[in-house]
């Protein structure tokens, strides 16, 4: 709140020294004598160099009072202003004006269009709305994924041969449509609105899908019946079945060329992604291989035998054991790693952190009351799920537990997180969506952290993966469910998402 105070003695001195002159008309000031002396001074001023002129003006300013400085400033301000967006094209520098406008966000770009016709022309001819959308697609995975799913990516960057170029108004109209789509997706996540697709694996013997991974074209799943089954992502039809393991396929991961799988038969097998041919079999662990991860020439596996194995991958057929990490006192259920740390979790209730390059032990994270079944590690954050029915968030650098999430009624079997949310699956058959940013805020009430509980499986949830648009989960009920938050059928009387972006029409 603003307050008003009486002037002190120092203020009075200033007022005495620099008293504001009374307002006098310009005609009374411009006497004949003044005009003659002014013209004489101007003649001298014009004869000086630019540097001398500046020095003289500075000398004059130093002899003026504060009120006079204010008058001079008011006179100079409009003289110093430049409409550079309009001026640059006049000098043949349209590209510079366009590059300056490229720094604007959507709200500012809307306002800039309203300045004048010349600004609108520069924005229009410079395709600023198209460039804004392209920047978003390059820097935000949500925008990139949406551009591919809604097929407006074909109008961006270098357009396809034969594609008619779109004008400024098209992109100007496209932007608010994208914002509306994004808001709808976020609303669907929060309200649990989704379209559900189901794959029935129809296992002939033992039923259950222990692991999966997917992309835009396929879903690869590891089953209790010892097989790896590959499904077409769009038609949901089975494409291929890989056989070779003599026990349940408990974990898998694939990249552009190979599939790595671990099994209760104690082996890790390498498969050609395209042909399905088995390329290699690694025999090291003496009990079931419960989890594996590989990236950038390194693979880490863990086992029921309580050990962790670190492998160097030169090629699919040239994989060599580098180091065995021992320290857990029960089965090691899950591992994750990056270039800095390997993180492992065990039935012994602990999470252990190891140095990736040296394989040396770093620290133990203690807190769970029962064995730990799942975790994910990224940057400083570790998120773990346990048979104590809780989820814990950890700072890997100091080992502190940042938050405990409670809500599942049975063992938390699988967990994933991104920048916005945590998604967990449990033996109670449910999938829960949690607000990650709120969970990291110690002031956020615990009751507000679980955004939605999804019920669709009739058995234990074994594995899940998700992105901005969907969750894909597998279960003991022998099904794979696809929870689609993008393509949700419109419902009558459903309120539209609240708008956070003001679009100005022209």
CSV table of C-alpha atoms in Angstrom, one decimal, residues 32-390:
chain,number,residue,atom,x,y,z
A,32,UNK,CA,13.3,40.4,-29.9
A,33,UNK,CA,16.5,40.5,-27.9
A,34,UNK,CA,16.3,36.8,-27.0
A,35,UNK,CA,15.8,35.9,-30.7
A,36,UNK,CA,18.8,37.9,-31.8
A,37,UNK,CA,21.0,36.3,-29.1
A,38,UNK,CA,19.7,32.8,-29.8
A,39,UNK,CA,20.4,33.2,-33.6
A,40,UNK,CA,23.9,34.3,-32.8
A,41,UNK,CA,24.5,31.3,-30.5
A,42,UNK,CA,23.0,29.0,-33.1
A,43,UNK,CA,25.5,30.4,-35.8
A,44,UNK,CA,28.4,29.6,-33.5
A,45,UNK,CA,26.9,26.2,-32.6
A,46,UNK,CA,26.6,25.3,-36.3
A,47,UNK,CA,30.3,26.1,-36.9
A,48,UNK,CA,31.5,23.6,-34.3
A,49,UNK,CA,32.2,19.9,-34.9
A,50,UNK,CA,29.7,17.3,-33.7
A,51,UNK,CA,32.0,16.5,-30.7
A,52,UNK,CA,32.2,20.2,-29.7
A,53,UNK,CA,28.4,20.5,-30.1
A,54,UNK,CA,27.8,17.6,-27.7
A,55,UNK,CA,30.3,19.0,-25.2
A,56,UNK,CA,28.5,22.4,-25.3
A,57,UNK,CA,25.1,20.8,-24.8
A,58,UNK,CA,26.4,18.8,-21.9
A,59,UNK,CA,27.8,22.0,-20.4
A,60,UNK,CA,24.4,23.7,-20.7
A,61,UNK,CA,22.6,20.7,-19.2
A,62,UNK,CA,24.9,20.7,-16.2
A,63,UNK,CA,23.8,24.3,-15.4
A,64,UNK,CA,20.1,23.5,-15.5
A,65,UNK,CA,17.9,22.5,-12.6
A,66,UNK,CA,16.0,19.2,-12.3
A,67,UNK,CA,12.7,20.6,-13.6
A,68,UNK,CA,14.4,21.8,-16.7
A,69,UNK,CA,16.0,18.4,-17.3
A,70,UNK,CA,12.4,17.0,-17.2
A,71,UNK,CA,11.3,19.4,-19.9
A,72,UNK,CA,14.3,18.5,-22.1
A,73,UNK,CA,13.7,14.8,-21.6
A,74,UNK,CA,10.0,15.2,-22.6
A,75,UNK,CA,11.2,17.0,-25.7
A,76,UNK,CA,13.8,14.4,-26.6
A,77,UNK,CA,11.8,11.2,-25.9
A,78,UNK,CA,9.7,11.3,-29.1
A,79,UNK,CA,12.8,12.3,-31.1
A,80,UNK,CA,14.6,9.2,-29.9
A,81,UNK,CA,11.8,6.8,-30.7
A,82,UNK,CA,12.1,4.8,-33.9
A,83,UNK,CA,9.6,2.5,-35.6
A,84,UNK,CA,12.3,0.1,-36.7
A,85,UNK,CA,9.9,-2.6,-37.9
A,86,UNK,CA,8.6,-0.1,-40.4
A,87,UNK,CA,11.9,1.6,-41.1
A,88,UNK,CA,14.0,-1.5,-41.8
A,89,UNK,CA,12.0,-2.7,-44.9
A,90,UNK,CA,12.3,0.8,-46.3
A,91,UNK,CA,16.0,0.2,-46.2
A,92,UNK,CA,15.7,-3.2,-47.9
A,93,UNK,CA,16.2,-5.0,-44.5
A,94,UNK,CA,12.9,-6.9,-44.3
A,95,UNK,CA,14.8,-10.0,-43.0
A,96,UNK,CA,16.1,-8.2,-40.0
A,97,UNK,CA,12.6,-7.0,-39.1
A,98,UNK,CA,11.3,-10.5,-39.5
A,99,UNK,CA,14.1,-11.9,-37.3
A,100,UNK,CA,13.2,-9.4,-34.5
A,101,UNK,CA,9.5,-10.4,-34.7
A,102,UNK,CA,10.5,-14.1,-34.5
A,103,UNK,CA,11.3,-13.6,-30.8
A,104,UNK,CA,7.6,-12.8,-30.0
A,105,UNK,CA,5.3,-15.3,-28.4
A,106,UNK,CA,1.7,-15.7,-29.6
A,107,UNK,CA,0.1,-13.1,-27.4
A,108,UNK,CA,2.8,-10.5,-28.4
A,109,UNK,CA,2.5,-11.4,-32.1
A,110,UNK,CA,-1.2,-10.8,-31.9
A,111,UNK,CA,-0.6,-7.4,-30.4
A,112,UNK,CA,2.1,-6.6,-33.0
A,113,UNK,CA,-0.4,-7.2,-35.8
A,114,UNK,CA,-2.6,-4.5,-34.4
A,115,UNK,CA,0.1,-1.7,-34.4
A,116,UNK,CA,-0.3,-0.6,-38.0
A,117,UNK,CA,-0.7,-1.9,-41.5
A,118,UNK,CA,3.1,-2.0,-42.1
A,119,UNK,CA,3.7,-4.2,-39.1
A,120,UNK,CA,0.9,-6.5,-40.2
A,121,UNK,CA,2.5,-6.7,-43.7
A,122,UNK,CA,5.9,-7.7,-42.3
A,123,UNK,CA,4.3,-10.3,-40.0
A,124,UNK,CA,2.2,-11.7,-42.9
A,125,UNK,CA,4.9,-11.7,-45.6
A,126,UNK,CA,7.4,-13.1,-43.1
A,127,UNK,CA,5.2,-16.0,-42.2
A,128,UNK,CA,5.7,-15.3,-38.5
A,129,UNK,CA,2.8,-17.6,-37.4
A,130,UNK,CA,4.2,-20.5,-39.4
A,131,UNK,CA,7.6,-19.9,-37.9
A,132,UNK,CA,6.2,-19.7,-34.4
A,133,UNK,CA,4.5,-23.1,-34.8
A,134,UNK,CA,7.7,-24.6,-36.3
A,135,UNK,CA,9.7,-23.4,-33.3
A,136,UNK,CA,7.2,-25.1,-31.0
A,137,UNK,CA,7.3,-28.3,-32.9
A,138,UNK,CA,11.2,-28.3,-32.7
A,139,UNK,CA,11.3,-27.7,-29.0
A,140,UNK,CA,8.2,-29.3,-27.5
A,141,UNK,CA,7.5,-33.1,-27.8
A,142,UNK,CA,3.8,-32.4,-27.3
A,143,UNK,CA,3.6,-30.1,-30.3
A,144,UNK,CA,5.7,-32.5,-32.4
A,145,UNK,CA,3.5,-35.5,-31.6
A,146,UNK,CA,0.4,-33.5,-32.2
A,147,UNK,CA,1.6,-32.3,-35.6
A,148,UNK,CA,2.2,-35.9,-36.7
A,149,UNK,CA,-1.1,-37.2,-35.3
A,150,UNK,CA,-3.2,-34.3,-36.7
A,151,UNK,CA,-1.2,-34.3,-40.0
A,152,UNK,CA,-0.5,-30.6,-40.0
A,153,UNK,CA,3.2,-31.3,-39.9
A,154,UNK,CA,3.0,-31.6,-43.8
A,155,UNK,CA,2.5,-27.8,-43.9
A,156,UNK,CA,5.6,-27.0,-41.9
A,157,UNK,CA,9.3,-26.6,-42.8
A,158,UNK,CA,10.0,-27.7,-46.3
A,159,UNK,CA,6.6,-28.8,-47.7
A,160,UNK,CA,6.1,-32.0,-49.6
A,161,UNK,CA,6.4,-31.9,-53.4
A,162,UNK,CA,3.0,-31.1,-54.9
A,163,UNK,CA,1.6,-29.7,-51.7
A,164,UNK,CA,0.0,-26.3,-52.2
A,165,UNK,CA,1.7,-23.6,-50.0
A,166,UNK,CA,-0.6,-22.2,-47.3
A,167,UNK,CA,-0.9,-18.5,-46.7
A,168,UNK,CA,-0.5,-16.4,-43.5
A,169,UNK,CA,-4.2,-16.6,-42.6
A,170,UNK,CA,-4.0,-20.4,-42.6
A,171,UNK,CA,-1.3,-20.6,-39.9
A,172,UNK,CA,-2.9,-17.7,-38.0
A,173,UNK,CA,-6.0,-19.8,-37.8
A,174,UNK,CA,-4.1,-23.0,-37.1
A,175,UNK,CA,-2.4,-21.8,-34.0
A,176,UNK,CA,-5.5,-21.4,-31.8
A,177,UNK,CA,-6.8,-24.8,-33.0
A,178,UNK,CA,-3.6,-26.3,-31.8
A,179,UNK,CA,-3.9,-24.6,-28.4
A,180,UNK,CA,-7.5,-25.8,-28.1
A,181,UNK,CA,-6.3,-29.4,-28.9
A,182,UNK,CA,-3.6,-29.2,-26.2
A,183,UNK,CA,-6.0,-27.8,-23.6
A,184,UNK,CA,-8.4,-30.7,-24.5
A,185,UNK,CA,-5.7,-33.2,-24.0
A,186,UNK,CA,-4.7,-31.8,-20.6
A,187,UNK,CA,-8.4,-31.7,-19.5
A,188,UNK,CA,-8.8,-35.3,-20.6
A,189,UNK,CA,-5.8,-36.4,-18.5
A,190,UNK,CA,-7.2,-34.6,-15.4
A,191,UNK,CA,-10.8,-35.8,-15.8
A,192,UNK,CA,-9.9,-39.3,-17.0
A,193,UNK,CA,-11.7,-39.0,-20.3
A,194,UNK,CA,-10.2,-41.5,-22.7
A,195,UNK,CA,-10.9,-43.9,-25.5
A,196,UNK,CA,-9.9,-47.4,-24.6
A,197,UNK,CA,-8.5,-50.0,-27.0
A,198,UNK,CA,-7.8,-53.6,-26.0
A,199,UNK,CA,-5.5,-56.3,-27.3
A,200,UNK,CA,-6.4,-59.9,-26.2
A,201,UNK,CA,-3.2,-61.9,-26.3
A,202,UNK,CA,-5.0,-65.2,-26.2
A,203,UNK,CA,-2.1,-67.1,-24.7
A,204,UNK,CA,-2.6,-70.8,-25.1
A,205,UNK,CA,-1.0,-71.9,-21.8
A,206,UNK,CA,-0.1,-69.6,-18.9
A,207,UNK,CA,-1.6,-66.1,-19.2
A,208,UNK,CA,0.0,-62.7,-18.4
A,209,UNK,CA,2.0,-60.0,-20.1
A,210,UNK,CA,5.0,-59.0,-18.0
A,211,UNK,CA,6.6,-56.3,-20.1
A,212,UNK,CA,6.1,-54.1,-23.1
A,213,UNK,CA,7.4,-51.2,-25.2
A,214,UNK,CA,5.7,-49.3,-28.0
A,215,UNK,CA,6.2,-46.6,-30.7
A,216,UNK,CA,3.9,-45.1,-33.3
A,217,UNK,CA,4.0,-48.3,-35.4
A,218,UNK,CA,4.2,-51.3,-33.1
A,219,UNK,CA,3.9,-52.7,-29.6
A,220,UNK,CA,6.4,-55.4,-28.5
A,221,UNK,CA,5.3,-57.4,-25.5
A,222,UNK,CA,7.0,-60.2,-23.4
A,223,UNK,CA,4.7,-62.9,-22.1
A,224,UNK,CA,4.4,-65.4,-19.4
A,225,UNK,CA,4.1,-68.1,-22.1
A,226,UNK,CA,7.8,-67.7,-23.0
A,227,UNK,CA,7.2,-65.7,-26.2
A,228,UNK,CA,7.7,-62.1,-27.5
A,229,UNK,CA,4.7,-60.9,-29.5
A,230,UNK,CA,4.8,-57.9,-31.8
A,231,UNK,CA,1.5,-56.0,-32.6
A,232,UNK,CA,0.6,-53.5,-35.2
A,233,UNK,CA,0.0,-50.2,-33.4
A,234,UNK,CA,-2.8,-49.1,-35.7
A,235,UNK,CA,-4.7,-52.3,-36.5
A,236,UNK,CA,-3.8,-54.0,-33.2
A,237,UNK,CA,-3.2,-57.2,-35.1
A,238,UNK,CA,-0.4,-59.6,-34.2
A,239,UNK,CA,2.5,-59.2,-36.6
A,240,UNK,CA,5.1,-61.7,-35.3
A,241,UNK,CA,5.9,-64.1,-32.5
A,242,UNK,CA,9.5,-64.7,-31.3
A,243,UNK,CA,10.3,-68.0,-29.6
A,244,UNK,CA,13.4,-69.2,-28.0
A,245,UNK,CA,13.2,-68.5,-24.3
A,246,UNK,CA,12.4,-71.5,-22.1
A,247,UNK,CA,10.9,-69.3,-19.4
A,248,UNK,CA,8.6,-66.3,-19.0
A,249,UNK,CA,9.8,-63.1,-20.7
A,250,UNK,CA,10.1,-60.8,-17.8
A,251,UNK,CA,11.7,-57.7,-19.4
A,252,UNK,CA,12.6,-56.3,-22.8
A,253,UNK,CA,13.9,-53.2,-24.5
A,254,UNK,CA,14.3,-52.4,-28.2
A,255,UNK,CA,15.9,-49.7,-30.4
A,256,UNK,CA,16.0,-49.2,-34.2
A,257,UNK,CA,17.8,-52.5,-34.8
A,258,UNK,CA,17.6,-55.0,-31.9
A,259,UNK,CA,15.4,-56.4,-29.2
A,260,UNK,CA,17.0,-57.4,-25.8
A,261,UNK,CA,15.0,-59.7,-23.6
A,262,UNK,CA,15.5,-61.2,-20.2
A,263,UNK,CA,13.7,-64.3,-18.9
A,264,UNK,CA,13.1,-66.5,-15.9
A,265,UNK,CA,15.3,-69.0,-17.8
A,266,UNK,CA,18.2,-66.9,-16.6
A,267,UNK,CA,19.3,-65.8,-20.0
A,268,UNK,CA,19.4,-62.5,-22.0
A,269,UNK,CA,18.7,-62.9,-25.7
A,270,UNK,CA,19.3,-60.5,-28.6
A,271,UNK,CA,16.9,-60.5,-31.5
A,272,UNK,CA,17.0,-58.8,-34.9
A,273,UNK,CA,14.1,-56.3,-34.8
A,274,UNK,CA,13.3,-56.6,-38.5
A,275,UNK,CA,13.6,-60.3,-39.1
A,276,UNK,CA,12.9,-61.7,-35.6
A,277,UNK,CA,16.1,-63.8,-35.8
A,278,UNK,CA,17.8,-64.6,-32.5
A,279,UNK,CA,21.3,-63.2,-32.8
A,280,UNK,CA,22.9,-63.9,-29.4
A,281,UNK,CA,22.3,-65.5,-26.0
A,282,UNK,CA,24.0,-64.2,-22.9
A,283,UNK,CA,24.4,-66.7,-20.0
A,284,UNK,CA,25.6,-65.2,-16.8
A,285,UNK,CA,22.9,-64.9,-14.1
A,286,UNK,CA,22.1,-68.1,-12.2
A,287,UNK,CA,18.5,-67.1,-11.6
A,288,UNK,CA,15.7,-65.2,-13.4
A,289,UNK,CA,16.7,-61.9,-15.2
A,290,UNK,CA,14.2,-59.5,-13.8
A,291,UNK,CA,15.1,-56.3,-15.6
A,292,UNK,CA,17.5,-54.8,-18.1
A,293,UNK,CA,18.3,-51.5,-19.7
A,294,UNK,CA,20.7,-50.6,-22.5
A,295,UNK,CA,21.9,-47.3,-24.1
A,296,UNK,CA,25.0,-45.9,-25.8
A,297,UNK,CA,27.0,-49.2,-25.8
A,298,UNK,CA,26.2,-50.1,-22.2
A,299,UNK,CA,23.7,-52.7,-20.9
A,300,UNK,CA,22.8,-53.3,-17.2
A,301,UNK,CA,20.9,-56.4,-16.2
A,302,UNK,CA,19.7,-57.5,-12.7
A,303,UNK,CA,18.5,-60.8,-11.4
A,304,UNK,CA,16.8,-62.8,-8.7
A,305,UNK,CA,20.4,-64.0,-7.9
A,306,UNK,CA,20.8,-60.5,-6.1
A,307,UNK,CA,23.5,-59.3,-8.5
A,308,UNK,CA,23.7,-56.6,-11.2
A,309,UNK,CA,25.7,-57.1,-14.3
A,310,UNK,CA,27.2,-54.3,-16.4
A,311,UNK,CA,27.9,-55.2,-20.1
A,312,UNK,CA,29.9,-53.5,-22.9
A,313,UNK,CA,28.0,-53.7,-26.2
A,314,UNK,CA,30.2,-53.4,-29.3
A,315,UNK,CA,27.6,-55.0,-31.5
A,316,UNK,CA,24.6,-57.4,-31.1
A,317,UNK,CA,27.0,-60.4,-31.3
A,318,UNK,CA,29.9,-58.8,-29.4
A,319,UNK,CA,28.6,-58.1,-25.8
A,320,UNK,CA,31.1,-58.6,-22.9
A,321,UNK,CA,30.7,-58.5,-19.2
A,322,UNK,CA,32.5,-55.6,-17.6
A,323,UNK,CA,31.6,-55.8,-13.9
A,324,UNK,CA,29.3,-57.5,-11.5
A,325,UNK,CA,27.8,-55.3,-8.8
A,326,UNK,CA,27.0,-57.0,-5.5
A,327,UNK,CA,25.5,-55.4,-2.4
A,328,UNK,CA,21.8,-56.1,-2.3
A,329,UNK,CA,20.6,-58.8,0.1
A,330,UNK,CA,17.6,-59.9,-1.9
A,331,UNK,CA,16.5,-60.1,-5.6
A,332,UNK,CA,17.3,-57.0,-7.6
A,333,UNK,CA,14.0,-56.2,-9.3
A,334,UNK,CA,14.8,-53.2,-11.4
A,335,UNK,CA,17.7,-51.1,-12.8
A,336,UNK,CA,18.0,-47.8,-14.6
A,337,UNK,CA,21.0,-45.7,-15.5
A,338,UNK,CA,22.4,-42.7,-17.4
A,339,UNK,CA,26.0,-41.5,-18.0
A,340,UNK,CA,26.4,-40.6,-14.3
A,341,UNK,CA,24.6,-43.2,-12.1
A,342,UNK,CA,23.3,-46.8,-12.2
A,343,UNK,CA,20.3,-47.1,-9.8
A,344,UNK,CA,19.0,-50.4,-8.6
A,345,UNK,CA,16.1,-51.4,-6.4
A,346,UNK,CA,15.6,-54.7,-4.5
A,347,UNK,CA,13.4,-56.8,-2.3
A,348,UNK,CA,15.7,-55.8,0.5
A,349,UNK,CA,13.8,-52.5,0.7
A,350,UNK,CA,16.7,-50.4,-0.5
A,351,UNK,CA,17.7,-48.4,-3.6
A,352,UNK,CA,21.4,-48.4,-4.3
A,353,UNK,CA,23.3,-45.9,-6.4
A,354,UNK,CA,26.5,-46.8,-8.3
A,355,UNK,CA,28.9,-44.8,-10.5
A,356,UNK,CA,28.3,-45.6,-14.1
A,357,UNK,CA,31.9,-45.2,-15.3
A,358,UNK,CA,33.7,-46.8,-12.4
A,359,UNK,CA,30.9,-49.1,-11.2
A,360,UNK,CA,31.8,-48.1,-7.6
A,361,UNK,CA,29.1,-47.9,-4.9
A,362,UNK,CA,27.9,-44.3,-4.1
A,363,UNK,CA,25.0,-44.4,-1.6
A,364,UNK,CA,21.9,-46.2,-0.4
A,365,UNK,CA,18.4,-44.7,-0.3
A,366,UNK,CA,16.4,-46.0,2.7
A,367,UNK,CA,12.7,-45.4,3.4
A,368,UNK,CA,10.5,-48.0,1.9
A,369,UNK,CA,9.0,-50.4,4.5
A,370,UNK,CA,8.9,-53.4,2.2
A,371,UNK,CA,10.6,-54.6,-1.0
A,372,UNK,CA,10.8,-52.3,-4.0
A,373,UNK,CA,9.3,-53.5,-7.3
A,374,UNK,CA,9.9,-50.6,-9.7
A,375,UNK,CA,11.7,-47.3,-10.3
A,376,UNK,CA,12.6,-44.8,-12.9
A,377,UNK,CA,15.6,-42.4,-12.7
A,378,UNK,CA,16.1,-39.2,-14.7
A,379,UNK,CA,18.4,-36.3,-13.9
A,380,UNK,CA,18.3,-35.8,-10.1
A,381,UNK,CA,14.9,-37.5,-9.6
A,382,UNK,CA,14.2,-41.2,-8.7
A,383,UNK,CA,10.6,-42.4,-8.4
A,384,UNK,CA,10.1,-45.8,-6.9
A,385,UNK,CA,7.2,-48.1,-6.1
A,386,UNK,CA,7.0,-50.8,-3.4
A,387,UNK,CA,5.1,-53.6,-1.9
A,388,UNK,CA,4.4,-51.3,1.0
A,389,UNK,CA,1.8,-49.8,-1.5
A,390,UNK,CA,3.6,-46.4,-1.6
